[in-house]
Coordinates of C-alpha atoms in Angstrom, one line a residue:
Chain S
M867 CA 5.9 7.5 41.8
K868 CA 2.4 6.2 42.3
Q869 CA -0.6 8.6 41.8
T870 CA -4.0 8.3 43.3
I871 CA -6.8 8.2 40.8
T872 CA -10.6 7.6 41.0
L873 CA -12.2 5.4 38.4
T874 CA -15.9 4.6 38.1
V875 CA -16.0 1.0 36.8
N876 CA -19.4 -0.5 35.9
G877 CA -21.0 2.0 38.3
D878 CA -18.7 1.4 41.3
E879 CA -16.2 4.0 42.3
F880 CA -12.6 2.9 43.0
Q881 CA -9.7 4.8 44.5
L882 CA -6.5 3.4 43.3
A883 CA -2.8 4.2 43.7
V884 CA -1.3 3.5 40.3
D885 CA 2.1 3.7 38.7
P886 CA 1.9 6.1 35.7
R887 CA 3.3 3.4 33.4
R888 CA 0.3 1.1 34.0
T889 CA -2.3 1.0 31.3
L890 CA -6.0 1.1 32.0
L891 CA -6.1 -2.5 30.8
E892 CA -3.5 -3.6 33.3
V893 CA -5.2 -1.8 36.1
L894 CA -8.6 -3.4 35.2
R895 CA -7.2 -6.8 34.9
E896 CA -4.6 -6.8 37.7
E897 CA -5.9 -4.4 40.3
L898 CA -9.6 -4.9 39.8
H899 CA -9.4 -8.5 38.6
L900 CA -11.8 -7.7 35.7
T901 CA -10.2 -10.0 33.2
G902 CA -12.9 -9.8 30.5
A903 CA -11.0 -7.2 28.6
K904 CA -8.1 -9.2 27.1
K905 CA -4.4 -8.3 26.8
N906 CA -3.5 -9.6 23.4
C907 CA -1.6 -7.4 20.8
N908 CA -1.2 -4.6 23.4
E909 CA -0.7 -2.1 20.6
G910 CA -4.2 -1.1 19.6
E911 CA -4.5 -3.5 16.6
C912 CA -6.8 -6.3 17.7
G913 CA -9.6 -4.8 19.8
A914 CA -9.6 -7.6 22.4
C915 CA -9.1 -5.0 25.2
T916 CA -12.0 -2.7 24.1
V917 CA -13.8 -1.0 26.9
I918 CA -16.2 2.0 27.0
M919 CA -14.7 5.1 28.5
D920 CA -17.2 8.0 29.0
G921 CA -19.4 6.5 26.4
K922 CA -16.8 5.8 23.7
A923 CA -15.2 2.5 22.8
V924 CA -11.4 2.7 23.4
S925 CA -8.5 0.3 23.2
S926 CA -7.7 0.1 27.0
C927 CA -4.1 -1.0 26.2
L928 CA -3.5 2.5 24.7
V929 CA -4.8 4.5 27.6
L930 CA -2.6 5.2 30.7
A931 CA -4.6 4.5 33.9
V932 CA -3.6 8.0 35.1
Q933 CA -5.2 9.4 31.9
A934 CA -8.5 7.7 32.8
R935 CA -8.7 9.6 36.0
G936 CA -12.3 10.5 36.9
K937 CA -13.7 8.7 33.8
K938 CA -16.6 6.3 33.7
I939 CA -15.4 2.9 32.5
E940 CA -17.7 0.1 31.3
T941 CA -16.4 -3.5 30.9
I942 CA -18.1 -6.7 29.8
E943 CA -18.5 -7.6 33.5
G944 CA -20.9 -4.8 34.0
L945 CA -23.4 -5.8 31.3
A946 CA -25.3 -8.6 33.0
R947 CA -27.7 -7.3 35.7
N948 CA -29.1 -9.4 38.6
G949 CA -28.1 -12.6 36.8
K950 CA -29.7 -11.5 33.6
L951 CA -27.5 -11.2 30.4
H952 CA -27.5 -8.0 28.4
P953 CA -29.5 -8.3 25.1
L954 CA -26.1 -8.3 23.2
Q955 CA -24.8 -11.1 25.3
E956 CA -28.0 -13.1 24.8
A957 CA -27.9 -12.6 21.1
F958 CA -24.3 -13.7 20.8
V959 CA -25.2 -16.9 22.7
K960 CA -28.5 -17.5 20.8
H961 CA -27.0 -16.8 17.3
G962 CA -23.6 -18.4 17.9
G963 CA -21.7 -15.2 17.6
L964 CA -18.6 -16.7 19.1
Q965 CA -16.3 -19.7 19.0
C966 CA -13.3 -19.6 21.2
G967 CA -14.6 -16.4 22.9
F968 CA -11.4 -14.5 23.2
C969 CA -12.5 -11.5 21.1
T970 CA -16.1 -11.6 22.4
P971 CA -15.8 -9.1 25.3
G972 CA -14.2 -6.5 23.0
M973 CA -16.6 -7.3 20.2
I974 CA -19.6 -6.8 22.5
M975 CA -18.3 -3.6 24.0
S976 CA -17.7 -2.1 20.5
A977 CA -21.3 -3.2 19.6
K978 CA -22.6 -1.7 22.8
A979 CA -20.9 1.6 22.3
L980 CA -22.5 1.8 18.8
L981 CA -26.0 0.8 19.9
D982 CA -25.9 3.2 22.9
K983 CA -25.5 6.1 20.5
N984 CA -27.3 4.7 17.5
P985 CA -29.9 2.0 18.3
R986 CA -30.8 1.5 14.6
P987 CA -27.4 1.3 12.8
T988 CA -27.1 0.1 9.2
E989 CA -25.0 -3.0 8.4
D990 CA -22.2 -0.8 7.2
E991 CA -22.3 1.2 10.5
I992 CA -22.1 -2.1 12.4
K993 CA -19.2 -3.2 10.3
T994 CA -17.4 0.0 10.9
A995 CA -18.0 -0.2 14.6
I996 CA -16.4 -3.7 14.8
A997 CA -13.7 -3.2 12.1
G998 CA -11.1 -2.9 14.9
N999 CA -12.1 -6.2 16.6
L1000 CA -10.3 -9.1 15.1
C1001 CA -11.9 -12.6 15.3
R1002 CA -9.9 -15.5 14.1
C1003 CA -12.6 -18.2 14.4
T1004 CA -16.0 -17.1 13.1
G1005 CA -15.5 -15.3 9.9
Y1006 CA -17.7 -12.5 11.4
V1007 CA -21.0 -13.6 9.8
K1008 CA -22.6 -14.9 13.0
I1009 CA -21.2 -11.9 14.9
L1010 CA -23.0 -9.6 12.5
E1011 CA -26.1 -11.6 12.8
S1012 CA -26.0 -11.5 16.6
I1013 CA -25.7 -7.6 16.6
K1014 CA -28.3 -7.3 13.9
A1015 CA -30.7 -9.4 15.9
V1016 CA -30.5 -6.9 18.8
V1017 CA -31.1 -4.0 16.3
D1018 CA -34.1 -5.8 14.8
G1019 CA -35.4 -6.6 18.4
K1020 CA -35.0 -10.3 17.8
G1021 CA -32.3 -10.7 20.3
Chain Q
M114 CA 5.1 -6.1 27.2
R115 CA 4.8 -3.4 29.7
L116 CA 5.7 0.3 29.5
P117 CA 9.1 1.3 30.6
S118 CA 9.3 3.8 33.5
F119 CA 8.8 7.5 33.0
E120 CA 7.7 10.5 35.0
Y121 CA 4.2 11.6 34.2
L122 CA 3.6 15.4 34.0
E123 CA 0.3 16.9 33.6
P124 CA 0.6 20.7 33.1
K125 CA -2.5 22.9 33.4
T126 CA -1.5 25.4 30.8
I127 CA 0.1 25.4 27.4
R128 CA 2.8 27.7 28.6
E129 CA 3.6 25.4 31.4
A130 CA 3.7 22.5 29.0
C131 CA 6.1 24.3 26.6
K132 CA 8.4 25.2 29.5
L133 CA 8.5 21.6 30.6
L134 CA 9.3 20.5 27.1
A135 CA 12.0 23.1 26.8
K136 CA 13.5 22.1 30.1
Y137 CA 13.6 18.4 29.4
G138 CA 14.3 18.5 25.7
P139 CA 14.8 15.2 23.9
E140 CA 14.2 13.4 27.1
A141 CA 10.5 14.4 27.0
R142 CA 7.6 13.5 24.8
V143 CA 4.2 15.2 24.4
L144 CA 1.3 12.8 25.1
A145 CA -2.1 13.5 23.4
G146 CA -3.9 10.4 22.3
G147 CA -1.0 8.1 22.9
T148 CA -1.9 5.7 20.1
D149 CA 1.5 6.0 18.4
L150 CA 3.6 6.9 21.4
L151 CA 2.6 4.1 23.8
P152 CA 3.2 1.2 21.5
K153 CA 6.6 2.6 20.6
M154 CA 7.4 2.9 24.2
K155 CA 6.2 -0.6 24.9
S156 CA 8.5 -2.0 22.3
K157 CA 11.4 0.2 23.7
E158 CA 11.8 1.9 20.3
I159 CA 11.8 5.1 22.4
T160 CA 12.1 5.4 26.1
P161 CA 11.4 9.1 27.1
R162 CA 12.1 9.9 30.8
Y163 CA 9.2 12.4 30.9
L164 CA 5.7 12.3 29.3
I165 CA 4.1 15.7 29.1
A166 CA 0.3 15.0 29.0
L167 CA -1.9 17.7 27.3
K168 CA -5.2 16.3 28.6
S169 CA -5.6 18.7 31.6
I170 CA -5.0 21.8 29.5
E171 CA -8.4 23.5 29.0
G172 CA -9.6 24.5 25.6
L173 CA -7.6 22.2 23.3
D174 CA -10.4 19.8 22.4
Y175 CA -12.5 21.6 19.8
I176 CA -13.5 21.8 16.1
D177 CA -14.6 25.3 15.3
Y178 CA -15.6 27.2 12.1
Q179 CA -15.7 30.9 11.7
P180 CA -16.1 32.5 8.3
G181 CA -13.1 34.9 8.8
K182 CA -10.8 32.3 10.4
G183 CA -11.7 29.1 8.6
L184 CA -11.8 25.7 10.2
R185 CA -9.8 25.3 13.4
I186 CA -9.0 21.9 14.9
G187 CA -7.6 21.9 18.5
A188 CA -4.7 19.7 19.5
L189 CA -6.8 17.3 21.4
A190 CA -9.6 16.9 18.8
T191 CA -9.8 13.2 18.0
L192 CA -10.0 11.5 14.6
E193 CA -13.4 10.3 15.5
S194 CA -14.7 13.7 16.3
V195 CA -13.4 15.0 13.0
R196 CA -15.0 12.1 11.3
N197 CA -18.4 12.8 12.9
S198 CA -18.2 16.6 12.8
P199 CA -21.0 18.3 10.8
V200 CA -19.0 21.4 10.3
V201 CA -16.1 19.5 8.9
K202 CA -18.5 17.7 6.6
E203 CA -19.9 21.0 5.4
R204 CA -16.6 22.9 5.1
C205 CA -13.8 20.3 4.4
P206 CA -15.5 16.9 3.8
V207 CA -12.2 15.4 2.7
L208 CA -10.9 15.6 6.3
G209 CA -13.8 13.6 7.7
E210 CA -13.5 11.1 4.9
T211 CA -9.8 10.7 5.6
A212 CA -10.4 10.1 9.3
S213 CA -12.8 7.4 8.3
L214 CA -10.1 5.6 6.5
M215 CA -7.8 5.5 9.5
A216 CA -7.4 2.9 12.2
S217 CA -10.5 1.7 14.1
T218 CA -13.2 3.2 16.2
Q219 CA -11.5 2.4 19.5
V220 CA -8.2 4.0 18.2
R221 CA -9.9 7.0 16.5
N222 CA -11.6 7.8 19.9
L223 CA -8.2 8.4 21.3
A224 CA -5.9 9.4 18.4
T225 CA -5.7 13.1 17.5
V226 CA -5.3 14.9 14.2
A227 CA -2.4 16.9 15.6
G228 CA -0.7 13.8 16.9
N229 CA -0.9 12.2 13.4
I230 CA 0.8 15.3 12.0
C231 CA 3.4 15.7 14.8
N232 CA 4.4 12.0 14.6
A233 CA 5.4 12.8 11.0
V234 CA 5.5 9.3 9.7
P235 CA 5.7 9.0 5.9
S236 CA 2.2 7.3 5.9
A237 CA 0.4 10.0 8.0
D238 CA -3.0 10.0 6.3
M239 CA -4.0 13.4 7.6
A240 CA -1.0 15.1 6.1
P241 CA -1.9 15.0 2.4
P242 CA -5.4 16.4 2.7
L243 CA -4.2 19.1 5.1
M244 CA -1.5 20.0 2.6
V245 CA -3.8 20.3 -0.3
L246 CA -6.1 22.5 1.8
G247 CA -3.2 24.8 2.6
A248 CA -3.5 24.2 6.4
K249 CA -1.2 26.0 8.9
L250 CA -0.2 24.8 12.4
R251 CA -0.4 27.1 15.3
V252 CA 2.7 26.5 17.4
S253 CA 3.1 27.5 21.0
S254 CA 6.5 27.9 22.7
P255 CA 7.8 29.4 25.9
G256 CA 8.4 32.5 23.9
K257 CA 6.4 33.9 21.1
G258 CA 4.1 31.5 19.2
R259 CA 4.0 31.2 15.4
L260 CA 1.9 30.0 12.6
A261 CA 3.7 27.3 10.5
P262 CA 2.6 26.2 7.0
I263 CA 2.1 22.4 7.0
Q264 CA 4.0 22.5 3.8
D265 CA 7.4 23.0 5.5
F266 CA 6.7 21.0 8.6
F267 CA 7.9 17.5 7.7
Q268 CA 11.6 17.2 7.6
G269 CA 12.2 13.5 7.7
P270 CA 10.6 10.3 9.0
G271 CA 9.5 11.3 12.5
Q272 CA 11.2 14.6 12.1
T273 CA 9.3 17.9 12.2
A274 CA 10.2 21.6 12.1
L275 CA 9.2 22.0 15.8
G276 CA 12.0 23.6 17.8
A277 CA 12.8 23.2 21.5
G278 CA 9.8 23.7 23.7
E279 CA 7.3 23.9 20.8
I280 CA 3.9 22.3 20.8
V281 CA 1.3 22.3 18.0
T282 CA -1.9 23.6 19.6
E283 CA -4.2 24.0 16.7
I284 CA -4.6 23.3 13.0
V285 CA -6.0 26.1 10.9
V286 CA -7.6 25.2 7.6
P287 CA -8.5 28.2 5.4
N288 CA -11.7 28.3 3.5
P289 CA -11.5 26.1 0.4
L290 CA -11.1 28.0 -2.9
P291 CA -14.4 28.8 -4.7
K292 CA -15.5 26.1 -7.1
S293 CA -13.0 23.6 -5.8
G294 CA -13.1 20.0 -4.7
S295 CA -10.7 17.8 -2.7
V296 CA -10.4 14.0 -2.3
Y297 CA -8.0 11.7 -0.5
L298 CA -7.4 8.2 -2.0
K299 CA -5.7 5.6 0.2
H300 CA -4.6 2.3 -1.2
T301 CA -4.5 -0.5 1.3
V302 CA -4.5 -4.3 1.3
R303 CA -7.2 -4.5 4.0
Q304 CA -10.3 -2.3 4.2
A305 CA -9.7 -1.2 7.8
M306 CA -6.9 -1.1 10.3
D307 CA -4.2 -0.7 7.6
L308 CA -1.5 1.7 6.7
A309 CA -1.5 3.4 3.3
L310 CA 0.6 1.6 0.7
L311 CA 0.2 4.9 -0.9
G312 CA -2.1 7.9 -0.2
A313 CA -2.9 10.8 -2.5
A314 CA -4.8 13.9 -1.8
T315 CA -5.8 16.2 -4.7
M316 CA -7.5 19.5 -4.8
V317 CA -8.7 21.2 -8.0
A318 CA -10.2 24.6 -8.3
L319 CA -11.9 25.5 -11.6
D320 CA -12.4 28.9 -13.2
G321 CA -15.6 30.1 -15.0
K322 CA -14.6 28.3 -18.2
G323 CA -13.9 25.0 -16.5
A324 CA -10.1 25.2 -16.8
C325 CA -7.9 24.4 -13.8
K326 CA -7.4 27.6 -11.9
D327 CA -5.4 26.0 -9.1
V328 CA -4.4 22.5 -8.2
R329 CA -2.5 20.8 -5.3
I330 CA -1.4 17.3 -5.1
A331 CA 0.1 15.7 -1.9
L332 CA 1.3 12.2 -1.3
A333 CA 1.8 9.9 1.7
T334 CA 4.3 7.0 1.7
A335 CA 5.7 8.3 -1.5
A336 CA 8.9 9.7 0.1
P337 CA 10.5 9.9 3.5
T338 CA 7.9 12.5 4.4
P339 CA 4.5 13.5 3.1
I340 CA 5.2 15.6 0.0
R341 CA 3.6 17.8 -2.6
A342 CA 3.9 16.8 -6.2
L343 CA 4.7 20.3 -7.4
R344 CA 5.8 19.4 -11.0
A345 CA 2.6 17.4 -11.6
E346 CA 0.7 20.5 -10.3
E347 CA 2.6 22.7 -12.8
V348 CA 1.5 20.5 -15.7
L349 CA -2.1 21.1 -14.8
R350 CA -2.3 24.6 -13.5
G351 CA -4.1 27.0 -15.8
K352 CA -5.0 24.4 -18.4
V353 CA -8.2 22.6 -19.4
I354 CA -7.6 19.1 -18.0
D355 CA -8.2 16.3 -20.4
D356 CA -7.1 12.7 -20.5
A357 CA -3.8 13.4 -22.2
L358 CA -2.9 16.2 -19.7
L359 CA -3.9 13.9 -16.8
A360 CA -1.5 11.3 -18.1
E361 CA 1.2 13.8 -18.4
A362 CA 0.6 15.1 -14.9
S363 CA 0.5 11.6 -13.3
A364 CA 3.8 10.7 -15.1
A365 CA 5.3 13.8 -13.6
A366 CA 4.1 12.8 -10.1
V367 CA 5.6 9.3 -10.6
E368 CA 8.9 10.9 -11.6
E369 CA 9.1 13.2 -8.5
A370 CA 7.9 10.5 -6.0
R371 CA 10.7 8.9 -4.0
P372 CA 9.1 5.8 -2.5
R373 CA 11.0 3.0 -0.9
S374 CA 10.6 -0.7 -0.9
S375 CA 9.4 -2.2 2.4
V376 CA 7.8 -5.4 3.6
R377 CA 4.5 -3.8 2.6
A378 CA 5.2 -2.8 -1.0
S379 CA 8.1 -2.5 -3.5
E380 CA 9.3 0.8 -4.8
S381 CA 8.1 0.1 -8.3
Y382 CA 4.6 -0.9 -7.1
R383 CA 4.3 2.3 -5.1
R384 CA 5.4 4.3 -8.2
K385 CA 2.7 2.7 -10.2
L386 CA 0.2 3.6 -7.4
V387 CA 1.3 7.2 -7.6
G388 CA 0.3 7.4 -11.2
V389 CA -3.0 5.6 -10.7
L390 CA -4.1 7.5 -7.6
V391 CA -3.0 10.9 -8.9
S392 CA -4.9 10.6 -12.1
R393 CA -8.0 9.1 -10.4
G394 CA -7.8 11.7 -7.6
I395 CA -7.6 14.6 -10.0
A396 CA -10.6 13.3 -12.0
Q397 CA -12.6 12.9 -8.8
A398 CA -11.6 16.3 -7.4
M399 CA -12.7 17.9 -10.7
S400 CA -16.1 16.4 -10.6
R401 CA -16.5 17.6 -7.0
A402 CA -15.3 21.1 -8.1
R403 CA -17.9 21.1 -10.9
A404 CA -20.6 20.2 -8.3
A405 CA -19.4 22.8 -5.8
G406 CA -21.7 25.8 -5.8
R407 CA -19.3 28.1 -3.9

């Protein structure tokens, strides 16, 4: 039986009737058509579905939509404002922190969750924050450079 | 793959949750972080008809320390909150260090310590450190609650001592012994997002003369459940620990371990790891004990 939930996604409030077996990821992608968060491993191993829920990075494939009731969700689609990219997005473009781009939304959301709490993280703290985001293209070096550029104010 | 159908129940009190669990028995599962449960349901490894979510029950998400009661970790406290908790770092640093070795940030923000224990997989990282710290599990049920030593909790892979309608609501960690230190060593192939090929927790308490007053050793992935290496402990207890005694103790642990071969590691490799990690862990716990003021 469907349940009515309210989600605040990227600042906008949505009332949705969801089947309890739908994950937050499925609702974001299929109901709200926010396809930035990717459905990949679907078991919390790859980080491609990472979104920020009440300020914390979570694997949205591991959250039931009904469990996200009343929560504030941030996705990659909410980062750019008035046509201007978020500093992390700009840094990933400028420093080539992506190749195929599939892991990028999750990678950036993990980085954002870190920087929101800790604007001056060490390299180890950055590595820990993105340890759950798999990238098969870049070898991570340019991703780290991109995040460090924002930390150092050279985004 | 999508989740199979289930009925989602969100009780407001523990009592109500226990009653629902008692009513639906094996057809129901308790949902806390969901990081183990949901993947198993997606793969149809398990298909419970009812999920009893704990999230709307007030007062389960806490980490609290009181001198008389020790450290208490509520059923909904996440691995990430344990990892970042100043009071955990001060009182039982090994628990925060262990959480750091588990999964990823986006999983640790959901996964709970109690869930890691109640899933009862052989590789449960939180089990060995809680075992060497002598933790107890507060168990609620439709009737009278009880306090269960974690020692006797694991009965087989995925099998616990929980009876019908019983839910773990809190983990109680007593104050560490004076002049003691604990460590958890986890051997993995990757540095993150990996299960333990072997995990070993060690606790050593020293007496005034530097001899081993008490010792506990617990292992993950060394048997069908997390286990204590009791014979290895016996070798060390009451003695001054030197290299020869350490070798004797780790040999005893290798002997009493019952690891299996799997795609991740062979039985013989895991046995070797038991010896290495126990001896390394005891040495590290001893140096922590020496440094401990209390």
